[in-house]
Amino acid sequence: MTLPQKRSVPSAVVTNALRACRLGLVAVGVFTGIINVLMLTGSFFMLQVYDRVIPSRSLPTLLGLFVFIIVLYTFQGVFDAIRGRLLVRIGASLDQHLSRSAYEAVVKLPLVQGAGPDGLQPVRDLDQVRSFLGGLGPTALFDLPWMPLYLGLCFLFHVWIGLTALVGAVLLIALTLLTDVMTRASAREVSQSASVRLGILEAGRRNAEVLRAMGMIGRVFTRWAIVNERYMDTQQRSSDVVGGLGALSRVLRMLLQSSVLAVGAWLVINQQATGGIIIASSILTSRALAPVELAIAHWRNFVAARQSWRRLTDLVSRLAVPEPSLLLPPPVKEIAVEALTVAPPGTQRFVVQNANFRLEAGDGLGIIGPSGSGKSSLVRALVGVWPAVRGKVRLDGAALDQWNAEQLGDHIGYLPQDVELFDGTIAENICRFEDRPESAYIIEAAKVASIHEMVLRLPDGYETRIGEGGSALSAGQRQRVALARAVYKSPFLLVLDEPNSNLDAEGDHALTQAIAATRGRGGIVMIVAHRPASLVGIDLLLVMANGQCQHFGSKDEIVKRLAEGTRDPSQRSTIRAEAVRAKG
């Protein structure tokens, strides 16, 4: 299953985020207008000095004008600071409204379209937008609409001064558009290369032990170096374009200022303007074109922020699936699998096809089969991790998509094949990081998984921090803590994928006790295993091969059928022996 590629309508989350920023953006626009009016202070001061103060030699007039501009410049500085603070807070407001959606996109995206090169891209996109709003780029964009004001004043001074400034403005705007056209593709390449580059780095960090033990550091670095070189090349090309056009805009602006001075001087010589107009028009022209130059200088950040915003809003809109508001009663009867077909996220290759079976309260099902037969894919669909391509999984008659995700999680215990714990205490990991967990539930889950005594022997007991990924614990301890997390609050459906891969004899005994306890209270247990001997405490068996359910029924009957269907006598003996061990 893949996300649709067409542009989607903004979700309510994005709409609400923009609506929350509306008043702030209006305020920024108002302050921008005030600031741009106050920007006229310098021009009119110079005009008054040259046309009034110097001819009259009036010091009181000069002093009065100087005090007046001190007040105006002070207000300009205050309003400019307020505008900057508002933009920073608008960025913080967007982050506050969209951070949950960005985090959910990071978590959900691999389950919808498969793992990408940089799984943190949605959060990076949000950071990019917030960082841009806190910089100088937005102020230039807000100042651009005020260019006609300055150009109009230049025309009021004299038509030739206005035309000179207008020609310069048209040239700089053309440079801005050219910058957008020439940097759009390169900015996209920079973003894609950066994602791949960071993805390889993250993979190396996660697999540091393997790289070091098997001498793979240099080889993986070679792969990273190739991607890094591509990233540096695209970034360099983008920087060259922006830097070159930025330098050209600065030269053009300085040339335009000199041209305005030259035109003004020509008008003075011909007695069509005063000396004050020369200086004032030069300042006005500089101010009119400054936003364009600043926009070009920050254009790369603007393009990156625009692409980040589009990616983020499109992704949030596509992943925004309304959660059912009605809370269903807790399941207590059965789970039914109806013609279930499953494909890994981002692919169309079916790994499970037309699976059909039903389990009732108190049942225990073992799922066996060779590697690649679809066992883990099946249980991922049963717990709602992978969406079904066709068919349904129902708990007490309600399909999984009819359940609220948070509510459904309370009724499911899942121990995946690759155990992942989170940086925090053992208690936090067992209680699934609930805000206000009850200690009795945590201890009960630990006792069911037979780790209560083990935890008490640790330096800080249940408050022992286990580090990222549970690095402070052994593989067997991590698996048993994950088992305690799975049985927390006695879920109705307990799904265990290769739960004894890292367990010793004591751990196997704890696993058997957890299975018995779950079935004894009316829960349903499913265990994925390669061999029947791992299925102590289970009475039903599902055999999978090539993504299809080959056999389903009582464990004794299925084992007997498998033994009879095996031609090799030694294999028949092995299967029967495993069946005896599986009975406990």
Coordinates of C-alpha atoms in Angstrom, one line a residue:
M1 CA 0.0 0.0 0.0
T2 CA 1.4 3.4 -1.0
L3 CA 0.2 6.9 -0.3
P4 CA -1.6 8.6 -3.2
Q5 CA 0.7 10.9 -5.2
K6 CA -1.9 13.6 -6.1
R7 CA -2.1 16.8 -4.1
S8 CA -4.5 16.3 -1.2
V9 CA -6.8 18.8 0.4
P10 CA -5.3 20.2 3.6
S11 CA -6.4 18.4 6.6
A12 CA -8.2 19.9 9.6
V13 CA -4.9 19.9 11.5
V14 CA -3.1 22.0 8.9
T15 CA -6.2 24.3 8.5
N16 CA -6.4 24.8 12.3
A17 CA -2.6 25.5 12.5
L18 CA -2.9 28.2 9.8
R19 CA -6.1 29.7 11.4
A20 CA -4.3 29.9 14.8
C21 CA -1.5 31.9 13.1
R22 CA -3.9 34.2 11.2
L23 CA -4.0 37.0 13.8
G24 CA -0.3 36.9 14.2
L25 CA 0.3 37.2 10.4
V26 CA -2.2 40.2 10.3
A27 CA -0.2 41.8 13.1
V28 CA 3.0 41.3 11.3
G29 CA 1.5 42.9 8.2
V30 CA 0.4 45.9 10.3
F31 CA 3.8 46.3 11.9
T32 CA 5.4 45.9 8.5
G33 CA 3.3 48.8 7.2
I34 CA 4.3 51.0 10.1
I35 CA 7.9 50.1 9.7
N36 CA 7.9 50.9 6.0
V37 CA 6.3 54.3 6.7
L38 CA 8.9 55.0 9.3
M39 CA 11.6 54.0 6.8
L40 CA 10.8 57.3 5.1
T41 CA 12.3 59.2 8.0
G42 CA 15.9 59.2 6.7
S43 CA 14.9 60.4 3.2
F44 CA 12.7 63.3 4.4
F45 CA 15.3 64.3 7.0
M46 CA 17.9 64.6 4.3
L47 CA 15.4 66.5 2.2
Q48 CA 14.7 69.0 5.0
V49 CA 18.4 69.4 5.9
Y50 CA 19.4 70.2 2.3
D51 CA 16.4 72.3 1.4
R52 CA 15.6 74.1 4.7
V53 CA 18.4 73.9 7.3
I54 CA 21.4 74.6 5.1
P55 CA 19.9 77.5 3.1
S56 CA 18.4 79.1 6.3
R57 CA 21.4 78.2 8.6
S58 CA 18.8 77.6 11.4
L59 CA 20.3 75.5 14.2
P60 CA 17.0 75.3 16.1
T61 CA 15.3 73.8 13.0
L62 CA 18.2 71.3 12.7
L63 CA 17.9 70.4 16.4
G64 CA 14.2 70.0 16.3
L65 CA 14.4 67.7 13.2
F66 CA 17.1 65.7 14.8
V67 CA 15.1 65.1 18.0
F68 CA 12.1 64.2 15.9
I69 CA 14.0 61.6 13.9
I70 CA 15.4 60.1 17.1
V71 CA 11.9 59.5 18.3
L72 CA 10.8 58.0 14.9
Y73 CA 13.9 55.7 14.7
T74 CA 13.2 54.5 18.2
F75 CA 9.7 53.6 17.3
Q76 CA 11.0 51.9 14.1
G77 CA 13.4 49.8 16.1
V78 CA 10.7 48.8 18.6
F79 CA 8.2 47.8 15.9
D80 CA 11.0 45.9 14.0
A81 CA 11.8 43.9 17.2
I82 CA 8.1 43.2 17.8
R83 CA 7.7 42.0 14.2
G84 CA 10.7 39.6 14.7
R85 CA 9.3 38.3 17.9
L86 CA 5.9 37.7 16.3
L87 CA 7.5 35.7 13.5
V88 CA 9.3 33.5 15.9
R89 CA 6.1 32.9 17.9
I90 CA 4.2 32.1 14.7
G91 CA 6.8 29.5 14.0
A92 CA 6.4 28.2 17.5
S93 CA 2.6 28.1 17.1
L94 CA 2.9 26.1 13.9
D95 CA 5.3 23.7 15.7
Q96 CA 2.8 23.3 18.6
H97 CA -0.1 22.5 16.2
L98 CA 1.8 20.3 13.8
S99 CA 4.4 18.6 16.0
R100 CA 2.1 15.7 16.9
S101 CA 1.2 15.2 13.3
A102 CA 4.9 15.3 12.3
Y103 CA 5.7 12.7 14.9
E104 CA 2.8 10.5 13.9
A105 CA 4.0 10.8 10.3
V106 CA 7.4 9.6 11.4
V107 CA 5.8 6.6 13.1
K108 CA 3.1 5.8 10.6
L109 CA 4.9 6.4 7.3
P110 CA 7.0 3.1 7.4
L111 CA 3.8 1.2 8.1
V112 CA 2.1 2.7 5.0
Q113 CA 4.7 3.1 2.3
G114 CA 7.8 1.3 3.8
A115 CA 11.0 2.6 5.3
G116 CA 12.5 5.6 3.6
P117 CA 16.1 6.8 3.5
D118 CA 15.4 9.4 6.2
G119 CA 12.6 8.4 8.5
L120 CA 12.8 11.8 10.4
Q121 CA 12.0 13.9 7.3
P122 CA 8.6 15.2 8.6
V123 CA 10.2 16.5 11.8
R124 CA 13.1 18.0 9.8
D125 CA 10.6 19.7 7.5
L126 CA 8.8 21.3 10.4
D127 CA 12.1 22.4 11.9
Q128 CA 13.0 24.0 8.5
V129 CA 9.7 26.0 8.4
R130 CA 10.1 27.2 11.9
S131 CA 13.7 28.1 11.4
F132 CA 12.9 30.1 8.3
L133 CA 10.1 32.1 10.0
G134 CA 12.6 33.1 12.7
G135 CA 15.1 34.5 10.2
L136 CA 15.3 37.5 7.9
G137 CA 13.7 35.9 4.9
P138 CA 10.1 36.5 5.9
T139 CA 10.7 40.2 6.7
A140 CA 11.9 40.7 3.1
L141 CA 8.8 39.0 1.8
F142 CA 6.6 41.2 3.9
D143 CA 8.5 44.3 2.8
L144 CA 8.2 43.5 -1.0
P145 CA 4.5 44.8 -1.3
W146 CA 5.7 48.2 -0.1
M147 CA 8.0 48.7 -3.1
P148 CA 5.3 50.7 -5.0
L149 CA 5.1 53.2 -2.1
Y150 CA 8.8 54.1 -2.5
L151 CA 8.7 54.1 -6.3
G152 CA 5.6 56.3 -6.2
L153 CA 7.5 58.9 -4.0
C154 CA 10.4 58.8 -6.5
F155 CA 7.9 59.6 -9.3
L156 CA 6.6 62.5 -7.1
F157 CA 10.2 63.9 -6.9
H158 CA 10.5 63.7 -10.7
V159 CA 9.3 61.4 -13.5
W160 CA 12.9 60.6 -14.6
I161 CA 13.9 59.6 -11.1
G162 CA 10.8 57.4 -10.9
L163 CA 11.5 55.8 -14.2
T164 CA 15.1 55.1 -13.2
A165 CA 14.0 53.4 -10.0
L166 CA 11.3 51.5 -11.8
V167 CA 13.7 50.0 -14.3
G168 CA 16.0 48.9 -11.5
A169 CA 13.1 47.4 -9.6
V170 CA 12.0 45.4 -12.7
L171 CA 15.5 44.1 -13.3
L172 CA 15.8 43.0 -9.6
I173 CA 12.4 41.3 -9.7
A174 CA 13.4 39.5 -12.9
L175 CA 16.6 38.3 -11.0
T176 CA 14.4 37.1 -8.2
L177 CA 12.2 35.0 -10.5
L178 CA 15.3 33.7 -12.3
T179 CA 16.7 32.7 -8.9
D180 CA 13.5 30.7 -8.2
V181 CA 13.6 28.9 -11.5
M182 CA 17.3 28.1 -11.3
T183 CA 17.3 26.9 -7.6
R184 CA 14.0 25.0 -7.4
A185 CA 15.4 21.7 -8.9
S186 CA 18.7 21.9 -7.1
A187 CA 17.0 22.6 -3.8
R188 CA 14.9 19.4 -4.3
E189 CA 18.1 17.4 -5.1
V190 CA 19.8 18.8 -2.0
S191 CA 16.9 17.7 0.2
Q192 CA 16.7 14.2 -1.3
S193 CA 20.5 13.7 -1.1
A194 CA 20.5 14.9 2.5
S195 CA 17.8 12.4 3.4
V196 CA 19.8 9.5 1.9
R197 CA 23.0 10.7 3.5
L198 CA 21.4 10.9 7.0
G199 CA 19.7 7.5 6.5
I200 CA 23.0 5.8 5.9
L201 CA 24.5 7.5 9.0
E202 CA 21.6 6.4 11.1
A203 CA 21.9 2.8 9.9
G204 CA 25.6 2.8 10.7
R205 CA 24.8 4.1 14.2
R206 CA 22.2 1.4 14.9
N207 CA 24.5 -1.3 13.6
A208 CA 27.8 -0.1 15.1
E209 CA 28.6 -3.5 16.7
V210 CA 28.2 -5.4 13.4
L211 CA 30.3 -2.8 11.5
R212 CA 33.1 -3.0 14.0
A213 CA 33.1 -6.7 14.6
M214 CA 33.1 -7.7 10.9
G215 CA 35.4 -4.9 9.6
M216 CA 32.7 -3.2 7.6
I217 CA 33.3 0.4 8.7
G218 CA 35.4 1.3 5.7
R219 CA 33.1 -0.3 3.2
V220 CA 30.0 1.4 4.5
F221 CA 31.9 4.6 4.7
T222 CA 32.6 4.3 1.0
R223 CA 28.9 4.1 0.3
W224 CA 28.3 7.1 2.5
A225 CA 31.1 9.0 0.9
I226 CA 29.5 8.6 -2.6
V227 CA 26.2 9.9 -1.3
N228 CA 27.9 12.7 0.6
E229 CA 29.8 13.8 -2.5
R230 CA 26.5 13.9 -4.4
Y231 CA 25.0 16.0 -1.6
M232 CA 27.9 18.4 -1.6
D233 CA 27.9 18.8 -5.3
T234 CA 24.2 19.7 -5.4
Q235 CA 24.5 22.0 -2.5
Q236 CA 27.5 23.7 -4.1
R237 CA 25.6 24.2 -7.4
S238 CA 22.7 25.7 -5.5
S239 CA 25.0 28.0 -3.5
D240 CA 26.8 29.1 -6.6
V241 CA 23.5 30.1 -8.3
V242 CA 22.2 32.0 -5.3
G243 CA 25.5 33.5 -4.5
G244 CA 26.1 34.6 -8.1
L245 CA 22.7 36.1 -8.6
G246 CA 22.9 37.7 -5.1
A247 CA 26.2 39.4 -6.0
L248 CA 24.7 40.6 -9.3
S249 CA 21.7 42.1 -7.5
R250 CA 24.0 43.9 -5.1
V251 CA 26.1 45.4 -7.9
L252 CA 22.9 46.3 -9.8
R253 CA 21.5 48.0 -6.7
M254 CA 24.7 50.1 -6.2
L255 CA 24.7 50.9 -9.9
L256 CA 21.1 52.0 -9.7
Q257 CA 21.8 54.2 -6.7
S258 CA 24.6 55.9 -8.6
S259 CA 22.3 56.2 -11.6
V260 CA 19.6 57.9 -9.5
L261 CA 22.3 60.3 -8.1
A262 CA 23.4 61.0 -11.7
V263 CA 19.9 61.7 -12.9
G264 CA 19.2 63.9 -9.9
A265 CA 22.4 65.8 -10.5
W266 CA 21.4 66.3 -14.1
L267 CA 18.0 67.6 -13.0
V268 CA 19.7 70.0 -10.5
I269 CA 21.9 71.3 -13.3
N270 CA 18.9 71.9 -15.4
Q271 CA 17.2 73.5 -12.4
Q272 CA 14.4 70.9 -12.3
A273 CA 15.2 69.6 -8.8
T274 CA 16.9 70.6 -5.6
G275 CA 19.9 69.1 -3.9
G276 CA 17.8 67.6 -1.2
I277 CA 15.8 65.6 -3.8
I278 CA 19.1 64.0 -5.0
I279 CA 19.9 62.6 -1.6
A280 CA 16.3 61.7 -0.7
S281 CA 15.6 59.9 -3.9
S282 CA 18.8 57.9 -3.6
I283 CA 17.8 56.7 -0.1
L284 CA 14.3 55.9 -1.3
T285 CA 15.6 53.9 -4.2
S286 CA 17.9 52.0 -2.0
R287 CA 15.1 51.3 0.4
A288 CA 12.7 50.2 -2.4
L289 CA 15.2 47.7 -3.7
A290 CA 16.6 46.4 -0.4
P291 CA 13.8 43.8 0.1
V292 CA 14.4 42.3 -3.3
E293 CA 18.2 42.0 -2.6
L294 CA 17.4 40.5 0.8
A295 CA 14.9 38.1 -0.7
I296 CA 17.5 36.9 -3.2
A297 CA 20.1 36.4 -0.5
H298 CA 17.7 34.2 1.5
W299 CA 16.0 32.6 -1.5
R300 CA 17.6 29.2 -0.9
N301 CA 16.1 29.1 2.6
F302 CA 12.8 30.3 1.2
V303 CA 12.7 27.5 -1.4
A304 CA 13.7 24.9 1.2
A305 CA 11.0 26.1 3.6
R306 CA 8.4 26.1 0.8
Q307 CA 9.3 22.5 -0.2
S308 CA 9.3 21.4 3.4
W309 CA 5.9 23.0 4.0
R310 CA 4.4 21.3 0.9
R311 CA 5.9 17.9 1.9
L312 CA 4.7 18.2 5.5
T313 CA 1.2 19.4 4.7
D314 CA 0.7 16.8 1.9
L315 CA 1.9 14.1 4.2
V316 CA -0.2 15.1 7.1
S317 CA -3.3 15.4 4.9
R318 CA -2.7 12.0 3.4
L319 CA -2.1 10.3 6.7
A320 CA -5.0 12.1 8.5
V321 CA -7.5 9.2 8.9
P322 CA -10.3 10.2 11.3
E323 CA -10.4 8.0 14.3
P324 CA -13.7 6.5 15.2
S325 CA -15.2 8.6 18.0
L326 CA -17.4 5.8 19.4
L327 CA -15.6 3.6 21.9
L328 CA -16.5 -0.1 21.4
P329 CA -16.9 -2.4 24.4
P330 CA -13.8 -4.4 25.2
P331 CA -13.5 -7.6 23.2
V332 CA -14.3 -10.8 25.1
K333 CA -15.4 -13.4 22.6
E334 CA -13.4 -14.0 19.5
I335 CA -11.1 -12.9 16.7
A336 CA -12.1 -13.7 13.1
V337 CA -9.8 -13.6 10.1
E338 CA -11.7 -13.3 6.8
A339 CA -10.0 -13.8 3.4
L340 CA -7.1 -11.7 4.7
T341 CA -4.5 -10.7 2.1
V342 CA -1.4 -8.7 3.2
A343 CA 1.4 -6.9 1.3
P344 CA 4.4 -5.2 2.9
P345 CA 4.0 -1.4 3.0
G346 CA 5.1 0.3 -0.2
T347 CA 4.8 -2.9 -2.3
Q348 CA 2.2 -4.9 -4.2
R349 CA 3.8 -8.3 -3.5
F350 CA 1.3 -10.4 -1.5
V351 CA 3.0 -12.2 1.4
V352 CA -0.2 -13.6 2.9
Q353 CA -3.2 -14.6 0.7
N354 CA -6.7 -15.5 1.7
A355 CA -6.1 -16.4 5.3
N356 CA -9.3 -17.7 7.1
F357 CA -9.6 -18.9 10.6
R358 CA -11.5 -18.0 13.9
L359 CA -10.4 -18.2 17.5
E360 CA -12.5 -18.0 20.6
A361 CA -11.8 -16.8 24.1
G362 CA -9.3 -19.1 25.8
D363 CA -7.8 -20.5 22.6
G364 CA -4.1 -20.7 22.0
L365 CA -2.8 -20.8 18.4
G366 CA 0.7 -21.7 17.3
I367 CA 1.7 -20.5 13.8
I368 CA 4.5 -22.4 12.2
G369 CA 6.2 -22.7 8.8
P370 CA 9.5 -22.2 7.1
S371 CA 11.3 -18.8 6.9
G372 CA 9.5 -16.5 4.5
S373 CA 6.2 -18.3 4.7
G374 CA 4.3 -15.2 5.9
K375 CA 4.0 -15.9 9.6
S376 CA 5.3 -12.5 10.9
S377 CA 3.4 -10.7 8.1
L378 CA 0.2 -12.4 9.2
V379 CA 0.5 -11.4 12.9
R380 CA 1.5 -7.8 11.9
A381 CA -1.9 -7.6 10.1
L382 CA -3.7 -9.2 13.0
V383 CA -2.5 -6.5 15.5
G384 CA -3.2 -3.7 13.0
V385 CA 0.5 -2.8 12.2
W386 CA 0.1 -3.6 8.5
P387 CA -3.1 -2.7 6.7
A388 CA -5.0 -5.4 4.9
V389 CA -5.0 -5.3 1.1
R390 CA -8.2 -7.4 1.1
G391 CA -10.2 -9.1 3.8
K392 CA -10.9 -8.2 7.4
V393 CA -9.7 -8.9 10.9
R394 CA -12.5 -8.7 13.4
L395 CA -12.6 -8.5 17.2
D396 CA -16.0 -9.5 18.4
G397 CA -17.4 -8.7 15.0
A398 CA -15.9 -5.2 14.6
A399 CA -13.2 -4.8 12.0
L400 CA -9.9 -3.3 13.2
D401 CA -10.5 0.0 11.4
Q402 CA -13.7 0.5 13.4
W403 CA -11.7 0.7 16.6
N404 CA -10.1 3.8 18.0
A405 CA -6.3 3.1 17.8
E406 CA -5.5 4.1 21.4
Q407 CA -8.4 2.0 22.7
L408 CA -7.5 -1.0 20.5
G409 CA -3.9 -0.9 21.8
D410 CA -5.2 -1.5 25.3
H411 CA -6.7 -4.8 24.2
I412 CA -3.6 -6.1 22.4
G413 CA -0.3 -7.4 23.7
Y414 CA 2.4 -7.7 21.0
L415 CA 5.9 -9.0 21.3
P416 CA 7.6 -8.5 17.9
Q417 CA 10.4 -10.6 16.6
D418 CA 12.9 -7.7 17.0
V419 CA 12.4 -6.4 20.5
E420 CA 12.6 -2.6 20.9
L421 CA 12.5 -0.9 24.2
F422 CA 12.7 2.9 24.8
D423 CA 15.0 5.0 26.9
G424 CA 13.3 5.3 30.3
T425 CA 12.8 3.2 33.4
I426 CA 11.7 -0.4 33.4
A427 CA 8.4 0.6 35.0
E428 CA 7.8 3.1 32.2
N429 CA 8.5 0.5 29.5
I430 CA 6.2 -2.1 31.1
C431 CA 3.3 0.3 31.5
R432 CA 3.7 1.5 27.9
F433 CA 4.6 5.1 29.1
E434 CA 1.1 5.8 30.6
D435 CA 0.8 9.2 32.3
R436 CA -0.5 7.9 35.6
P437 CA 0.0 4.1 35.7
E438 CA -1.1 2.1 38.7
S439 CA 1.8 0.3 40.4
A440 CA -0.3 -2.8 40.9
Y441 CA -0.7 -3.4 37.1
I442 CA 3.0 -3.0 36.6
I443 CA 3.9 -5.4 39.2
E444 CA 1.3 -7.9 38.1
A445 CA 2.6 -7.8 34.5
A446 CA 6.2 -8.3 35.8
K447 CA 5.1 -11.3 37.9
V448 CA 3.3 -12.8 34.9
A449 CA 6.5 -12.5 32.9
S450 CA 8.5 -13.7 35.9
I451 CA 10.8 -10.7 36.0
H452 CA 9.7 -9.2 39.4
E453 CA 12.6 -10.8 41.3
M454 CA 15.0 -9.9 38.6
V455 CA 14.0 -6.3 38.6
L456 CA 14.2 -6.0 42.3
R457 CA 17.8 -7.1 42.1
L458 CA 18.7 -4.2 39.8
P459 CA 20.3 -1.1 41.5
D460 CA 17.2 1.1 41.3
G461 CA 14.5 -1.7 40.9
Y462 CA 11.7 -0.6 38.7
E463 CA 13.2 2.9 38.4
T464 CA 16.3 1.6 36.7
R465 CA 16.9 3.4 33.4
I466 CA 17.6 1.0 30.6
G467 CA 19.1 3.4 28.0
E468 CA 18.2 3.7 24.3
G469 CA 16.9 0.4 23.0
G470 CA 17.4 -1.2 26.4
S471 CA 21.1 -1.2 26.1
A472 CA 21.6 -1.7 29.9
L473 CA 19.9 -5.1 29.7
S474 CA 20.9 -8.4 28.1
A475 CA 19.0 -9.7 25.1
G476 CA 17.1 -12.2 27.3
Q477 CA 16.2 -9.5 29.9
R478 CA 15.0 -7.2 27.1
Q479 CA 12.7 -9.9 25.7
R480 CA 11.2 -10.7 29.1
V481 CA 10.6 -6.9 29.8
A482 CA 8.9 -6.7 26.4
L483 CA 6.8 -9.8 27.4
A484 CA 5.8 -7.9 30.6
R485 CA 4.9 -4.9 28.4
A486 CA 2.8 -7.2 26.2
V487 CA 0.8 -8.7 29.1
Y488 CA 0.3 -5.3 30.9
K489 CA -3.3 -4.9 32.0
S490 CA -4.2 -8.4 30.7
P491 CA -5.0 -7.7 27.0
F492 CA -7.6 -9.9 25.3
L493 CA -5.3 -10.7 22.4
L494 CA -1.7 -11.7 23.1
V495 CA 0.5 -12.1 20.0
L496 CA 4.1 -13.3 20.4
D497 CA 6.5 -13.5 17.4
E498 CA 9.4 -15.9 18.2
P499 CA 9.1 -15.0 21.9
N500 CA 11.8 -17.5 23.1
S501 CA 14.6 -16.6 20.7
N502 CA 16.7 -15.2 23.5
L503 CA 15.3 -17.0 26.5
D504 CA 17.0 -19.5 28.8
A505 CA 15.2 -22.3 30.6
E506 CA 13.9 -19.9 33.3
G507 CA 12.6 -17.6 30.5
D508 CA 10.9 -20.5 28.7
H509 CA 9.1 -21.4 32.0
A510 CA 8.0 -17.7 32.4
L511 CA 6.7 -17.7 28.9
T512 CA 4.7 -20.9 29.5
Q513 CA 3.2 -19.3 32.6
A514 CA 2.3 -16.1 30.8
I515 CA 0.5 -18.1 28.1
A516 CA -1.4 -20.2 30.6
A517 CA -2.4 -17.1 32.6
T518 CA -3.7 -15.3 29.5
R519 CA -5.7 -18.3 28.4
G520 CA -6.9 -19.0 31.9
R521 CA -8.6 -15.6 32.1
G522 CA -10.3 -15.9 28.7
G523 CA -7.7 -14.2 26.5
I524 CA -6.5 -15.4 23.1
V525 CA -2.8 -16.3 22.6
M526 CA -1.0 -16.5 19.2
I527 CA 2.6 -17.6 19.0
V528 CA 4.8 -17.6 15.9
A529 CA 7.5 -20.3 15.9
H530 CA 9.5 -22.4 13.5
R531 CA 9.0 -25.7 15.3
P532 CA 6.1 -27.4 17.3
A533 CA 8.5 -27.9 20.3
S534 CA 8.3 -24.1 21.0
L535 CA 4.5 -24.2 21.5
V536 CA 4.1 -25.5 25.0
G537 CA 0.7 -24.6 26.3
I538 CA -0.9 -24.2 22.8
D539 CA -3.8 -26.4 21.6
L540 CA -4.3 -25.2 18.0
L541 CA -1.9 -25.1 15.1
L542 CA -1.7 -23.1 11.9
V543 CA 0.8 -24.2 9.3
M544 CA 1.8 -21.6 6.7
A545 CA 3.8 -22.0 3.4
N546 CA 4.2 -19.6 0.5
G547 CA 2.0 -17.1 2.2
Q548 CA -1.0 -19.4 2.5
C549 CA -2.6 -21.3 5.3
Q550 CA -1.9 -25.0 4.6
H551 CA -3.4 -26.6 7.7
F552 CA -5.5 -25.3 10.7
G553 CA -6.8 -27.4 13.6
S554 CA -5.8 -29.1 16.8
K555 CA -2.1 -29.3 17.5
D556 CA -2.1 -33.1 17.9
E557 CA -4.0 -33.6 14.7
I558 CA -1.8 -31.3 12.6
V559 CA 1.4 -32.7 14.0
K560 CA 0.2 -36.2 13.1
R561 CA -0.8 -35.1 9.7
L562 CA 2.7 -33.5 9.1
A563 CA 4.4 -36.6 10.3
E564 CA 2.4 -38.8 8.0
G565 CA 3.0 -36.5 5.1
T566 CA 6.8 -36.6 5.5
R567 CA 8.6 -39.2 3.5
D568 CA 11.8 -39.3 5.5
P569 CA 11.4 -41.6 8.5
S570 CA 14.0 -39.6 10.5
Q571 CA 11.9 -36.4 10.0
R572 CA 8.8 -38.2 11.1
S573 CA 10.5 -39.2 14.3
T574 CA 11.7 -35.6 14.8
I575 CA 8.2 -34.2 14.4
R576 CA 6.7 -36.7 16.8
A577 CA 9.4 -36.0 19.3
E578 CA 8.8 -32.3 19.0
A579 CA 5.1 -32.9 19.5
V580 CA 5.8 -34.8 22.8
R581 CA 7.9 -31.9 24.0
A582 CA 5.3 -29.4 23.0
K583 CA 2.8 -31.1 25.3
G584 CA 5.0 -30.1 28.1

